[in-house]
Structure formats: C-alpha cells, structure tokens
CSV table of C-alpha atoms in Angstrom, one decimal:
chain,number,residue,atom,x,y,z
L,1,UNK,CA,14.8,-2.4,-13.0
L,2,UNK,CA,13.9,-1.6,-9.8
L,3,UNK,CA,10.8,0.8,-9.2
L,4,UNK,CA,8.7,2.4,-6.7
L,5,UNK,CA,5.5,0.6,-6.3
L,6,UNK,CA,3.2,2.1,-3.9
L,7,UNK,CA,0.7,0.1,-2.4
L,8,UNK,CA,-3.0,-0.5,-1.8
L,9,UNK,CA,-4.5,-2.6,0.4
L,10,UNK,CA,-7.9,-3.7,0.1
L,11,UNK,CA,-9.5,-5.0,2.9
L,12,UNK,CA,-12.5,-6.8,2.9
L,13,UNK,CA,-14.4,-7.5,5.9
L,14,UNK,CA,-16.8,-10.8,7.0
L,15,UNK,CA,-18.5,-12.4,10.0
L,16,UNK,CA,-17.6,-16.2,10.5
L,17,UNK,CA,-20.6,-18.4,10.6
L,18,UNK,CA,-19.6,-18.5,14.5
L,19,UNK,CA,-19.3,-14.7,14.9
L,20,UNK,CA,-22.5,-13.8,12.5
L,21,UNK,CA,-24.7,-15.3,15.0
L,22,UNK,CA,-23.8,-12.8,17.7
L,23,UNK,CA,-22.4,-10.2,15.3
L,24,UNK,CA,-26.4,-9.3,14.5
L,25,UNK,CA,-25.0,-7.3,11.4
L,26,UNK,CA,-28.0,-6.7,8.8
L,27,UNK,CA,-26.9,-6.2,5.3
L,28,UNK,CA,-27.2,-3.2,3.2
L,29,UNK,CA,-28.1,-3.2,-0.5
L,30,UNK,CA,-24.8,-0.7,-1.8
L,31,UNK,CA,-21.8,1.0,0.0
L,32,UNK,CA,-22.5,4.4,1.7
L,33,UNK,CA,-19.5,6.8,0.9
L,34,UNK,CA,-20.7,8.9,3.4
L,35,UNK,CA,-18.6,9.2,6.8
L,36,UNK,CA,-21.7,10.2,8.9
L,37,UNK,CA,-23.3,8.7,12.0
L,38,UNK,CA,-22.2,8.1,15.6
L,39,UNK,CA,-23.0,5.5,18.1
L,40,UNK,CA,-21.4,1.4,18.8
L,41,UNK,CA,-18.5,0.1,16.1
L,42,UNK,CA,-16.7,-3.0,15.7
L,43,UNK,CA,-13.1,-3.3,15.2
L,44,UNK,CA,-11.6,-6.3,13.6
L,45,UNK,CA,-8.2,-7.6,13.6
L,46,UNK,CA,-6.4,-11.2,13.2
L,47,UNK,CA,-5.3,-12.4,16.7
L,48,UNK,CA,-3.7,-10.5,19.4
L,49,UNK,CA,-0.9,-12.2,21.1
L,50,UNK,CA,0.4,-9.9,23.1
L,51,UNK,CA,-2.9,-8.2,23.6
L,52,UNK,CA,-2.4,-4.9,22.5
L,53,UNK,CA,-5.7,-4.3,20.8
L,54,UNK,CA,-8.0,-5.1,23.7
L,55,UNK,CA,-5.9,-1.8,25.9
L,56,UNK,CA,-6.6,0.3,22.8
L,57,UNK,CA,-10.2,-0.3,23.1
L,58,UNK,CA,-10.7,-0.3,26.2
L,59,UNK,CA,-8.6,3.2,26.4
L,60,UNK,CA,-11.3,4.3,24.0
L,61,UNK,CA,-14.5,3.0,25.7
L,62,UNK,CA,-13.2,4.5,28.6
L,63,UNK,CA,-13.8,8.1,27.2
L,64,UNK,CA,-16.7,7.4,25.2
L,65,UNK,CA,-19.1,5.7,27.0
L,66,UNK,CA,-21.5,6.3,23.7
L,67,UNK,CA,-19.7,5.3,20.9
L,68,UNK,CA,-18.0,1.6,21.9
L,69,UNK,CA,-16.0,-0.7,20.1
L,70,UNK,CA,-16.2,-4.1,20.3
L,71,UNK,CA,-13.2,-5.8,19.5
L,72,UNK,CA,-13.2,-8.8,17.3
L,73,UNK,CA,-10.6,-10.9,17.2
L,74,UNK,CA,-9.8,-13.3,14.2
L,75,UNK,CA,-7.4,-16.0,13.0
L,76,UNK,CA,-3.8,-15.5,13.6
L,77,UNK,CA,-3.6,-16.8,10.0
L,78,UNK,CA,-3.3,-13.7,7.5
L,79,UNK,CA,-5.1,-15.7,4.8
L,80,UNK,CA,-7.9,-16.9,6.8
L,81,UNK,CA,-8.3,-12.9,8.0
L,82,UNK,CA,-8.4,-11.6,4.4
L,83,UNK,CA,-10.8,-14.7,3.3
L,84,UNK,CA,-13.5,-13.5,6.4
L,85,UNK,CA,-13.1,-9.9,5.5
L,86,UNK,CA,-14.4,-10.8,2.2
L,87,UNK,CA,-16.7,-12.8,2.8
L,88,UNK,CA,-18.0,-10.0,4.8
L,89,UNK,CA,-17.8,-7.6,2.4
L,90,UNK,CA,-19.4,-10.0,-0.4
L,91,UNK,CA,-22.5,-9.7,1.6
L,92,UNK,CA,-22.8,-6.7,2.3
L,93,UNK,CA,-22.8,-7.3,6.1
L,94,UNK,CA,-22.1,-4.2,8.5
L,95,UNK,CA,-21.2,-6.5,10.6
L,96,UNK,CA,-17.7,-5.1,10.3
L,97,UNK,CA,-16.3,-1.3,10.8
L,98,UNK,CA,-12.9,-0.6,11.4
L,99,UNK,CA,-11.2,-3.2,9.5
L,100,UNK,CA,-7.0,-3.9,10.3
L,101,UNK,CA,-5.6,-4.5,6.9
L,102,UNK,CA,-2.4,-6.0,6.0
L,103,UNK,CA,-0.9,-3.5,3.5
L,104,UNK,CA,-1.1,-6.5,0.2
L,105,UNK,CA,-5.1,-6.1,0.8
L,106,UNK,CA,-5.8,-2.0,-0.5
L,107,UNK,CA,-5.9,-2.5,-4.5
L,108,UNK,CA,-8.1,-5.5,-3.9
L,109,UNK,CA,-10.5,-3.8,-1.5
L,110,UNK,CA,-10.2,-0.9,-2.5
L,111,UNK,CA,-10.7,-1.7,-6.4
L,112,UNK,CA,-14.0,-3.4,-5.3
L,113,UNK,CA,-15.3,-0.9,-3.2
L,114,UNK,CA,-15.5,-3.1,-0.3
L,115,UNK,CA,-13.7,0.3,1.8
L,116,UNK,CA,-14.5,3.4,2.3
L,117,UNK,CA,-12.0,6.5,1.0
L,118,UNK,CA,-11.1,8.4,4.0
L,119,UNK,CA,-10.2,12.3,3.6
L,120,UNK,CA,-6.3,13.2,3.8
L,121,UNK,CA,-6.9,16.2,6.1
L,122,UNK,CA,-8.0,14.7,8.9
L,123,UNK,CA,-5.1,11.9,10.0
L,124,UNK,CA,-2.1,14.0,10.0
L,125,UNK,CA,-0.2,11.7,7.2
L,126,UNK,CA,2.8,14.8,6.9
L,127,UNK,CA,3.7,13.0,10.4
L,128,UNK,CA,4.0,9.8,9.4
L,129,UNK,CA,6.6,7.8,7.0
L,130,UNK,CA,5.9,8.3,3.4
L,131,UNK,CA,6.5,4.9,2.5
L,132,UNK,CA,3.4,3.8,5.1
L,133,UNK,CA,1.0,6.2,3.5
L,134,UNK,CA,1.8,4.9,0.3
L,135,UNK,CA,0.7,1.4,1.2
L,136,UNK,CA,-3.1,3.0,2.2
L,137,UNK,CA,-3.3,4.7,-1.7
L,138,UNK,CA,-5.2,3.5,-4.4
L,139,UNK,CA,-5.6,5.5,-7.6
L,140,UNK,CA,-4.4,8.5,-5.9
L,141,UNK,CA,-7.0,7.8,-3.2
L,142,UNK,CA,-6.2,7.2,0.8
L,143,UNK,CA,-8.3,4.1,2.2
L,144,UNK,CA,-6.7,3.8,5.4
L,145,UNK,CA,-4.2,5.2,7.7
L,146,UNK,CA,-1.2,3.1,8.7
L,147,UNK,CA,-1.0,1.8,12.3
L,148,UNK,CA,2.0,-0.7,12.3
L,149,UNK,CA,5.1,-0.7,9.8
L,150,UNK,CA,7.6,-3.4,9.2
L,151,UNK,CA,11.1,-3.7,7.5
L,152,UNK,CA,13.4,-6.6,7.3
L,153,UNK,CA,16.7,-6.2,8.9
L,154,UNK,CA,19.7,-8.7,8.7
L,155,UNK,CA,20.3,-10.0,12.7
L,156,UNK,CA,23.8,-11.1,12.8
L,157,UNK,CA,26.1,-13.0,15.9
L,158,UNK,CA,28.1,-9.8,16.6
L,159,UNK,CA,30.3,-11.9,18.8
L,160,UNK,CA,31.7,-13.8,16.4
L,161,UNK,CA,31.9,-11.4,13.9
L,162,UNK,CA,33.9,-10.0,16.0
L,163,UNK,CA,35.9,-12.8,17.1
L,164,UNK,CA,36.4,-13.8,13.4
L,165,UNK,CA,37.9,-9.6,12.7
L,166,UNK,CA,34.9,-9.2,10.0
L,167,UNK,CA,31.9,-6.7,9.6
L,168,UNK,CA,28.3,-7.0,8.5
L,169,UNK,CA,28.0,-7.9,5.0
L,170,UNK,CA,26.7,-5.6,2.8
L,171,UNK,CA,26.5,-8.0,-0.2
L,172,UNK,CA,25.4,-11.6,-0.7
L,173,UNK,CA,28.9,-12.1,-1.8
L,174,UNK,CA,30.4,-10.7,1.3
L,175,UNK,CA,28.0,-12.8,3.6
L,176,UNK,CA,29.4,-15.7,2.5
L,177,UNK,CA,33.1,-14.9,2.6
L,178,UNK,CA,31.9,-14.0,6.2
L,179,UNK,CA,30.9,-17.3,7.2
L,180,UNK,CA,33.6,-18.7,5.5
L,181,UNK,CA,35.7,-17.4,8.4
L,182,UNK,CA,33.2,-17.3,11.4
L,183,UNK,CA,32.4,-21.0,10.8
L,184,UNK,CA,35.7,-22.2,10.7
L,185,UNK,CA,36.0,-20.8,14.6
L,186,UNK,CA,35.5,-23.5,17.1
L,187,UNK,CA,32.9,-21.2,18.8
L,188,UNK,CA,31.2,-21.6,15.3
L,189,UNK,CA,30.9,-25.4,15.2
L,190,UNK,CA,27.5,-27.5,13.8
L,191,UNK,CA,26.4,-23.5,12.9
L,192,UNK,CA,25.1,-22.9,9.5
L,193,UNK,CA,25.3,-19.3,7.6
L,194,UNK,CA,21.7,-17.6,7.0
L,195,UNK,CA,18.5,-18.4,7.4
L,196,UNK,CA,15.5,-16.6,6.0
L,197,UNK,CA,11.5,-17.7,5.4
L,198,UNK,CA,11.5,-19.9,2.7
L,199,UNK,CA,8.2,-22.3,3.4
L,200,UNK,CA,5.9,-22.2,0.9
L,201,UNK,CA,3.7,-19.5,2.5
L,202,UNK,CA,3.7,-15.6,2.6
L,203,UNK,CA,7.0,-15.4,3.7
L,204,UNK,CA,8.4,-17.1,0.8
L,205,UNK,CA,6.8,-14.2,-1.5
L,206,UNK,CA,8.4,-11.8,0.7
L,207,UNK,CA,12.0,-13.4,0.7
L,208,UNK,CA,11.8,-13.9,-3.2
L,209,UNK,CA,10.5,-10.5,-3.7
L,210,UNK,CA,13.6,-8.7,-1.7
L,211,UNK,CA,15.9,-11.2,-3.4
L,212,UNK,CA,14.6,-9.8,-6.6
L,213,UNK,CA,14.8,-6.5,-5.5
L,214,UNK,CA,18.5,-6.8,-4.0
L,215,UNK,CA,19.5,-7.6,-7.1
L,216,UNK,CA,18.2,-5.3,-8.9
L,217,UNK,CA,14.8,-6.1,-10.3
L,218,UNK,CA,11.1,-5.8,-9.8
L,219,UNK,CA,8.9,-8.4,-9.5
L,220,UNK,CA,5.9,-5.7,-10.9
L,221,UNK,CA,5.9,-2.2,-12.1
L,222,UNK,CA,3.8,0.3,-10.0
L,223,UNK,CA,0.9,-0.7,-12.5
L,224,UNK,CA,1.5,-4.3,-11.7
L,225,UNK,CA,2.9,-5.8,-14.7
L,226,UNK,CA,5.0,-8.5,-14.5
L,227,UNK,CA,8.7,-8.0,-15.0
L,228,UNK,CA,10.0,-11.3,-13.2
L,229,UNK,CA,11.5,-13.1,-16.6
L,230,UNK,CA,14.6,-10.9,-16.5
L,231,UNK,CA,18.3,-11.3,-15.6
L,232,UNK,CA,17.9,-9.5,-12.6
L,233,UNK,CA,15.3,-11.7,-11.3
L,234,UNK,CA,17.1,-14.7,-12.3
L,235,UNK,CA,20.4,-13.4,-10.6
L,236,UNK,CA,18.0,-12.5,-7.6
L,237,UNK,CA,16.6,-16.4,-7.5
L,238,UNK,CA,19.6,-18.1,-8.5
L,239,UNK,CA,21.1,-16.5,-5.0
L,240,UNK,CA,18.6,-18.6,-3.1
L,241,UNK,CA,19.1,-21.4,-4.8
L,242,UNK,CA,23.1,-21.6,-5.3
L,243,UNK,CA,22.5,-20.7,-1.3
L,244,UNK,CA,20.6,-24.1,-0.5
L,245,UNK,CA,23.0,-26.0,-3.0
L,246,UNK,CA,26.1,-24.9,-1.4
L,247,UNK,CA,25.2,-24.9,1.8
L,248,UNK,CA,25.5,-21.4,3.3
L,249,UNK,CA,21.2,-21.9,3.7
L,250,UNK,CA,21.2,-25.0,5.9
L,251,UNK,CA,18.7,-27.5,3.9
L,252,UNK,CA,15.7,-27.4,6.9
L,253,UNK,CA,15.1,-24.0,6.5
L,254,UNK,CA,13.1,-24.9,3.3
L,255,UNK,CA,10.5,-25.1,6.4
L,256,UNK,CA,11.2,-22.4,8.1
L,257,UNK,CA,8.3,-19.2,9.1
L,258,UNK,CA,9.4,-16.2,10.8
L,259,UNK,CA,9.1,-18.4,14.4
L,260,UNK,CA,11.4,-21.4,13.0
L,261,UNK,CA,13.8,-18.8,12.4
L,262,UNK,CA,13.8,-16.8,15.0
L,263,UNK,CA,14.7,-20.1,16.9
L,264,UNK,CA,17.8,-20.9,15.0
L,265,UNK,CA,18.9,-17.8,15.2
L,266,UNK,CA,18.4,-17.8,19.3
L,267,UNK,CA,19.6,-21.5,19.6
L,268,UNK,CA,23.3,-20.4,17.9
L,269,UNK,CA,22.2,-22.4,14.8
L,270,UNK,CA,23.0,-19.5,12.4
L,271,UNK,CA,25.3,-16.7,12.1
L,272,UNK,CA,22.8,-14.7,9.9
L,273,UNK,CA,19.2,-14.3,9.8
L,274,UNK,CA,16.7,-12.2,7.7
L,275,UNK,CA,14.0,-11.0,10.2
L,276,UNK,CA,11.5,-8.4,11.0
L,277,UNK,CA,11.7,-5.9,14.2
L,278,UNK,CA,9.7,-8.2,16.4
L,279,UNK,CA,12.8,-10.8,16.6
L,280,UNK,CA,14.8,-8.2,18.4
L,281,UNK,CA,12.7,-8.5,21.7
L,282,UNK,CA,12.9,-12.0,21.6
L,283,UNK,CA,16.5,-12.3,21.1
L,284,UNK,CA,17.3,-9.6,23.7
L,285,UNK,CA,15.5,-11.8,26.2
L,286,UNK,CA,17.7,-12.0,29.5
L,287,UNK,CA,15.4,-14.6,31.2
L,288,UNK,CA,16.8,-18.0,29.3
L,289,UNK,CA,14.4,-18.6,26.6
L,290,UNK,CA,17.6,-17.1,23.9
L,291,UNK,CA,21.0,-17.9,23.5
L,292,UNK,CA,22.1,-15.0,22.1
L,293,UNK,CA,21.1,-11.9,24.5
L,294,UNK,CA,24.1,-9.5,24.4
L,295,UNK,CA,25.5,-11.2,21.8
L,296,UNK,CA,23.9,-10.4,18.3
L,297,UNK,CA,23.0,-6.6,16.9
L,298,UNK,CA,21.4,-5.6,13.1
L,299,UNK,CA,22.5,-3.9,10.1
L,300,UNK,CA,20.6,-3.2,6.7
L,301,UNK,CA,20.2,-6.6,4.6
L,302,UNK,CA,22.5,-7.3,2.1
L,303,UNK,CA,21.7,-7.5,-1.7
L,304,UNK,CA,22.7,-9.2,-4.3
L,305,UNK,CA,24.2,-6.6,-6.7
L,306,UNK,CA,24.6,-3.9,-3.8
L,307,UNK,CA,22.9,-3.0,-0.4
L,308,UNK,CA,19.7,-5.3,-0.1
L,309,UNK,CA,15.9,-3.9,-0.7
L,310,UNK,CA,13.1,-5.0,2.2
L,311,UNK,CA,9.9,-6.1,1.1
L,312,UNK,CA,7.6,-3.5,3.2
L,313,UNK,CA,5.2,-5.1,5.4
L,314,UNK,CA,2.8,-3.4,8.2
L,315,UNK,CA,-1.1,-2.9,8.6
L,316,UNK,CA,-3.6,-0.1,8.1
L,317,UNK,CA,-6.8,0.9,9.4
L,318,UNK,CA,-10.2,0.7,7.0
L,319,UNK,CA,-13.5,1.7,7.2
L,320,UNK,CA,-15.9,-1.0,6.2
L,321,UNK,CA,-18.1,0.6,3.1
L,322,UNK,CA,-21.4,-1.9,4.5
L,323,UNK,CA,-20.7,-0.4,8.2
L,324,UNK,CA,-23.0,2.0,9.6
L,325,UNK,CA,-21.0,5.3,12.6
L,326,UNK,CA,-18.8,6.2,10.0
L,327,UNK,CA,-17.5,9.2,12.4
L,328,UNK,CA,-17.1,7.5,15.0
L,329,UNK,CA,-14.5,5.1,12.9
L,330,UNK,CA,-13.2,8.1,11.7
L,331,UNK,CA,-12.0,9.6,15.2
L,332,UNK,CA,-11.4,5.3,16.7
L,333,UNK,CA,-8.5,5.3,13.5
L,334,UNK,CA,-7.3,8.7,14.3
L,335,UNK,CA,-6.9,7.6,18.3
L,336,UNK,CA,-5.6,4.1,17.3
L,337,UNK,CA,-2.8,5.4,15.4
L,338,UNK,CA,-1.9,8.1,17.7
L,339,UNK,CA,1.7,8.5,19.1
L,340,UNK,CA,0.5,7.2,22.2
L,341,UNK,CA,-1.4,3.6,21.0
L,342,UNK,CA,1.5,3.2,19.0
L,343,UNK,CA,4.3,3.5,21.3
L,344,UNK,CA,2.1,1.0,23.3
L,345,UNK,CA,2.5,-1.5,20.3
L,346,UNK,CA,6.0,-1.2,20.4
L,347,UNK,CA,6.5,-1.8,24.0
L,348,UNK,CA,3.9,-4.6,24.0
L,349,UNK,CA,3.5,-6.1,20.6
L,350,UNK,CA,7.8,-4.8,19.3
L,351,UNK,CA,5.1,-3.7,16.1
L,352,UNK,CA,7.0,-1.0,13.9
L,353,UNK,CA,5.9,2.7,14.3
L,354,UNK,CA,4.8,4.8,11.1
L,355,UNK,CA,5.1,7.7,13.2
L,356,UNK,CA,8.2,9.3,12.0
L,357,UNK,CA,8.6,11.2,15.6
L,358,UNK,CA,8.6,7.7,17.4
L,359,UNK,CA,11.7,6.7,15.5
L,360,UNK,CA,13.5,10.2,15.8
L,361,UNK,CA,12.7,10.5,19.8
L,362,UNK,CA,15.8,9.8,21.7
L,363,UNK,CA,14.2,8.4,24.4
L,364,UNK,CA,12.7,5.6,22.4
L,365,UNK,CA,15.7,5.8,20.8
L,366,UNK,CA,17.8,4.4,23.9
L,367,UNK,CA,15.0,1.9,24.8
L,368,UNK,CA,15.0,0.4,21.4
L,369,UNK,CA,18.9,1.1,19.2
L,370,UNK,CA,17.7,-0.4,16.1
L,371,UNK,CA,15.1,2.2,15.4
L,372,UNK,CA,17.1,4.1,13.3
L,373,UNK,CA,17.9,1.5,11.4
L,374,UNK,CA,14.8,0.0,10.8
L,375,UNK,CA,13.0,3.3,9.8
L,376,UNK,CA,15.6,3.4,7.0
L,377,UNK,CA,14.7,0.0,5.9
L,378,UNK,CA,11.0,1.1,5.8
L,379,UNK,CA,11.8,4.3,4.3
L,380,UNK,CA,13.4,1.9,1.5
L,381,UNK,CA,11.3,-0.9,1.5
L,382,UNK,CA,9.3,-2.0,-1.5
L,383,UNK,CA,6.2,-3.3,-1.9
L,384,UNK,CA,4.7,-6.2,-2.5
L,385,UNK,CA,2.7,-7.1,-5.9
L,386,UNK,CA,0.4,-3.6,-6.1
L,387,UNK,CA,-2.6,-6.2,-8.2
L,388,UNK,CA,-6.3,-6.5,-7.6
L,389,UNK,CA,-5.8,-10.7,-7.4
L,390,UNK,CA,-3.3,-10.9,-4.5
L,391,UNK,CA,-4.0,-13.5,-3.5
L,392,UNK,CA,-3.5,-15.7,-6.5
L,393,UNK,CA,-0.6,-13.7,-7.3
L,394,UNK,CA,1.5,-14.7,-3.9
L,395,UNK,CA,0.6,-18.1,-4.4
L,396,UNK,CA,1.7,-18.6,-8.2
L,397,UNK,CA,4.6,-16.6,-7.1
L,398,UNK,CA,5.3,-19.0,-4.0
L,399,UNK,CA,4.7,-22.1,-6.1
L,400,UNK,CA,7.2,-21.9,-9.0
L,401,UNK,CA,10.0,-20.3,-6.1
L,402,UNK,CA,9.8,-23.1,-3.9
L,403,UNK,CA,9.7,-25.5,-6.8
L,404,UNK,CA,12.8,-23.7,-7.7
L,405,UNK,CA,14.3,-23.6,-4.3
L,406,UNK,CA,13.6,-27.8,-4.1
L,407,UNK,CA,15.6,-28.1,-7.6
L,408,UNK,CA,12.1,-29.0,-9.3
L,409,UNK,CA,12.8,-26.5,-11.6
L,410,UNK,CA,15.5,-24.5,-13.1
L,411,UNK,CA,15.1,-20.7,-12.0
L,412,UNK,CA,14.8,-20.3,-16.2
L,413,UNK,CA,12.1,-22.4,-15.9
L,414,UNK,CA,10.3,-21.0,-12.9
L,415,UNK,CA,10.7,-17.6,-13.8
L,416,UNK,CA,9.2,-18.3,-17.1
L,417,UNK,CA,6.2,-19.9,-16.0
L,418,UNK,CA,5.9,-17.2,-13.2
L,419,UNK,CA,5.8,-14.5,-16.1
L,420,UNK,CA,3.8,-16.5,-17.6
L,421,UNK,CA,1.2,-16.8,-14.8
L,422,UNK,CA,0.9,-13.5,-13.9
L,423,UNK,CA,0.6,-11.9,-17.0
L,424,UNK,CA,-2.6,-14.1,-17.5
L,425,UNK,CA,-3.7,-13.0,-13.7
L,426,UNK,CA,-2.9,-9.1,-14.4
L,427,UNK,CA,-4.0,-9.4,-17.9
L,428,UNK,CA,-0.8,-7.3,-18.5
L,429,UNK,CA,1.6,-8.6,-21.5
C-alpha cells in the first residue's frame, strides 16, 4: 500500500554549552511570527566537510556589509545536530536563525512551533522539485525552503556486467540471478553481490524503509499511522534478511554506513551497492584513492515486487521562531538556495540540487550524467516517517530491523513488535 507521504521537518535549534558562551543569545518569553527586522544573523548547520557553507557566507557578507552571518558549524552527527537545535529551541534562545534542517525534522519543529512559517510567494518553489517542497510542508504550511535533495541510486560494476552479457537489475530477483553470473567470472573472485547501510543507525531506517516501499508497502500513511505489520512489509524485510542468509549481502555489511560502503564498492568488493549521489564523485576519482573509475555507472534501484522506491533524503532552510532579523533570514534562504549556491554544492560538496533547471541544464548535464537519473529518483522518492516523535520512531524502527537482520527475530516477530511500537508512539491504532 504504498502512499505519498509528504514531509515536514522540524528543526529545532540550540547553543552547546561551548557555543552559548560566545553565542550571547538572550532568550525571549514566546515565538514572534513576525518576519521583521534587519541587522547580524547566525546560520547553523552540522559540519562542513567540503566547506561549502563558509563560501556561501562569505559570498553574502560580501554584499551586505550590515546584515552578516555568522556561520556555526555543528556535529557531523545528524542526531547530535537535531538534539542542539532543540535544546535551543527549548529555551527559547535566539541564539540561532537560519537553521539547516534535515527533511525528518519539519513535523517535529514545526508541530512545536520551534520554526517560523515562511510565505510561499517569496522563494520561487514552482522552480524547484515538488517532491523537495513537500518535505518543508506541515499542515498545508511551508517552514522552509529546500537547499539540498538526495535519492538513492543503485551503483553497479558496468564492466563486468558487461563482461558477464547482463543489464542492471530492475528487481531484487534479477540482481541476484545477476551475480549469479558476474561472480562466477574470474575477474569476479572473493566479490560479494550488494551492499547497502544496514548498521544500526539512520541509515538502517532508510534501507528498511525503501525495502518496504520496493515491495510495495508503507511503513506510515501521510498521517503517520503505522502500516508496517503487512505482507508487503514482511516481503520487503524478508528480502534483507533471505539476502544476509544466502549470501548475496556479504555478512560485514551488517556494519556498514554510507562511508563503509562506499569503500567496498571502490575496493571491487561488491558488484552492487545502494548509495546516494555523493558516492559518484568518489568513485569517479582518477587520482588512486578508487578502483573502479571508468568502470562502474547507475541505474534506478531495484524493488522487490517491481522497480525499487528511494527513501528521500536532503535538507531545508528554517527560520528560528526565538531569532530576532527575521528579513534578513528571509532574503540569506532565498540567496542560499539560489541556482548559483547550489550549483556550488554540487561541484564542491556532489549535494543534490532541488532546482529542477540544474538537473535539466545540459551543461551540468555533461559535467555530471547521472543527473537525470537521480532527479527521477527524487521525483519518486518517499519519505521518511511524517511523525512529531522522529526520533523515537527511527530508533524503534532501527531496533526490531537489525534484530531481524542478526536472526534475533523472525521478521513476523519484528514487524509485529514494530507495529506495535509505533502505534503506542503515534497514538494511531
């Protein structure tokens, strides 16, 4: 029963006990609605890597030597970003302005009235990709404007596929009868078949969810109740785990994060690996660090029942409801997610686009061939769990998958206790 869920992220927004000391942010008693004032902001984001944020800024300060932004930089951890947000938010603490959300924050945020509603007429959102907008909506209502996108896309060893006289699998079924012939090659030999996220983190709630959703089901409706004790979830789950049984999922990748797979894939471990964009630069690398430059391309990810469903990542931009220069965070969003900071986050940073004339531009186009596929995953992507307790959602939903993933529990029995779990979270029978 698979359904459109659209999204809202709710960010909330907090000073460390390091960064309240020199953030100098007094709290207000209640949230003003109001999107007035001009003058200094902050803008707060988990950490930079590749240092894209800090060019934005400085772009911005550049021409408007009145109304900076400081840039503040948290942890590289998505959970301990959403936990200072809060924190800040709980509070009360304008400490904070523009807030970078991740797109599984809106109903929480927003539902508390930690962020701000922004007006639709001002951000140009007929430009960008539905689906991104969608993850900014609560209620009806827009809370932030989407800077950065992401959808899944299956990486294959085009090499060997080709070697072997077979195509990129469009079902779970077809993957492994794939293998079955590209491992029996002698190029093939010590390799495993696929390789996804399957620690017990985020990542895990994102490869369950899709494997839900490739096969048919939904893990909530666009209400968030619960709909994971169903035989299209089961079929979904029981994919993972007949994978790990058999084989075709080598047995370490019950570790494995986005990085650990990225590095199979590179070292010609695997033949097949579910990734986001961002692998691609790393994997085209000429300069050593991959083993497969010039030998690997992408397709859509295969499903379970039929063509496979991405779970839609990607950030947005908030407006802190404590901060104080509302306008001015009004116009640093609308530059920030402008066509030109956000082609400079895909050259830099390999972040997604929600521009839809970024994807469709030829020239971008011939820098980067899988944009056309990866807008159509994003254009198809679902969403994550659209509830107000995400955070104890992912984690009851990471629990009872990895415990079924380990063989600690039947996928009956995990899917049982997951309903079971969430309807008590949701409050939704």
């Amino acid at each position: 029963m698979r359904q459109r869920n659209r999204l809202a992220i709710a960010a909330v927004l907090t000073c460390t006990a390091a960064l309240t000391a020199g953030c100098g942010g007094a709290a207000t008693d209640e949230p003003s609605a109001a999107l007035e004032g001009r003058g200094p902001i902050t803008y707060v984001a988990g950490k930079d890597e590749e240092g894209v944020n800090p060019k934005i800024v400085e772009a911005w300060n550049q021409a408007h030597p009145d109304e900076q932004v400081r840039f503040i930089e948290l942890s590289s951890s998505a959970d301990d970003q959403r936990q200072q947000m809060v924190q800040n938010a709980q509070t009360k603490s304008d400490a904070f302005t523009v807030l970078d959300l991740d797109n599984v924050w809106t109903t929480e945020f927003a539902a508390n009235r930690w962020i701000t509603e922004l007006p639709r007429d001002r951000f140009g959102l007929e430009k960008f990709v539905p689906t991104t907008v969608e993850t900014s909506v609560y209620r009806d209502r827009l809370y932030g404007v989407p800077t950065t996108s992401d959808g899944a896309m299956l990486y294959f060893r085009q090499d060997l596929l080709a070697k072997a006289g077979a195509k990129p699998p469009a079902t779970w079924d077809e993957m492994r009868q794939t293998c079955e012939k590209v491992l029996a090659l002698p190029e093939a030999a010590g390799m495993s078949c696929f390789a996804g996220q399957f620690e017990k983190y985020e990542g895990l709630t994102v490869n369950f969810s899709e494997a839900v959703h490739g096969a048919g089901g939904a893990v909530t409706d666009p209400e968030g109740k619960p709909h994971v004790n169903t035989p299209e979830a089961k079929r979904g789950l029981d994919a993972l785990v007949e994978g790990f049984r058999s084989g075709m999922i080598p047995r370490d990748a019950i570790t494995f994060k986005e990085t650990e797979t990225r590095r199979a894939f590179m070292d010609g471990k695997v033949v097949f690996t579910r990734a986001w964009p961002n692998q691609y630069s790393h994997a085209a690398k000429t300069d050593g660090s991959s083993g497969v430059a010039g030998k690997f391309d992408v397709a859509p990810l295969p499903g379970v029942s039929g063509p496979g469903v991405s779970s839609l990542g990607g950030h947005s931009l908030a407006i802190s409801a404590f901060a104080k220069n509302k306008a001015t965070a009004v116009d640093f969003i609308k530059f920030a997610t402008a066509p030109e900071q956000q082609r400079l986050r895909l050259d830099q940073g390999s972040l997604a686009p929600t521009l839809g004339e970024i994807y469709d531009d030829p020239a971008m186009q011939a820098k980067y061939p899988y944009l056309p596929l990866l807008k159509k995953s994003i254009e198809g992507a679902e969403p994550r769990p659209r509830v107000i307790k995400y955070g104890e959602v992912t984690d009851v939903i990471q629990e009872n998958a990895y415990a079924a993933l380990r063989g600690e529990k039947s996928s009956d029995q995990a899917l049982a206790d997951l309903q079971a779990r969430l309807q008590a979270l949701t409050g939704q029978q």
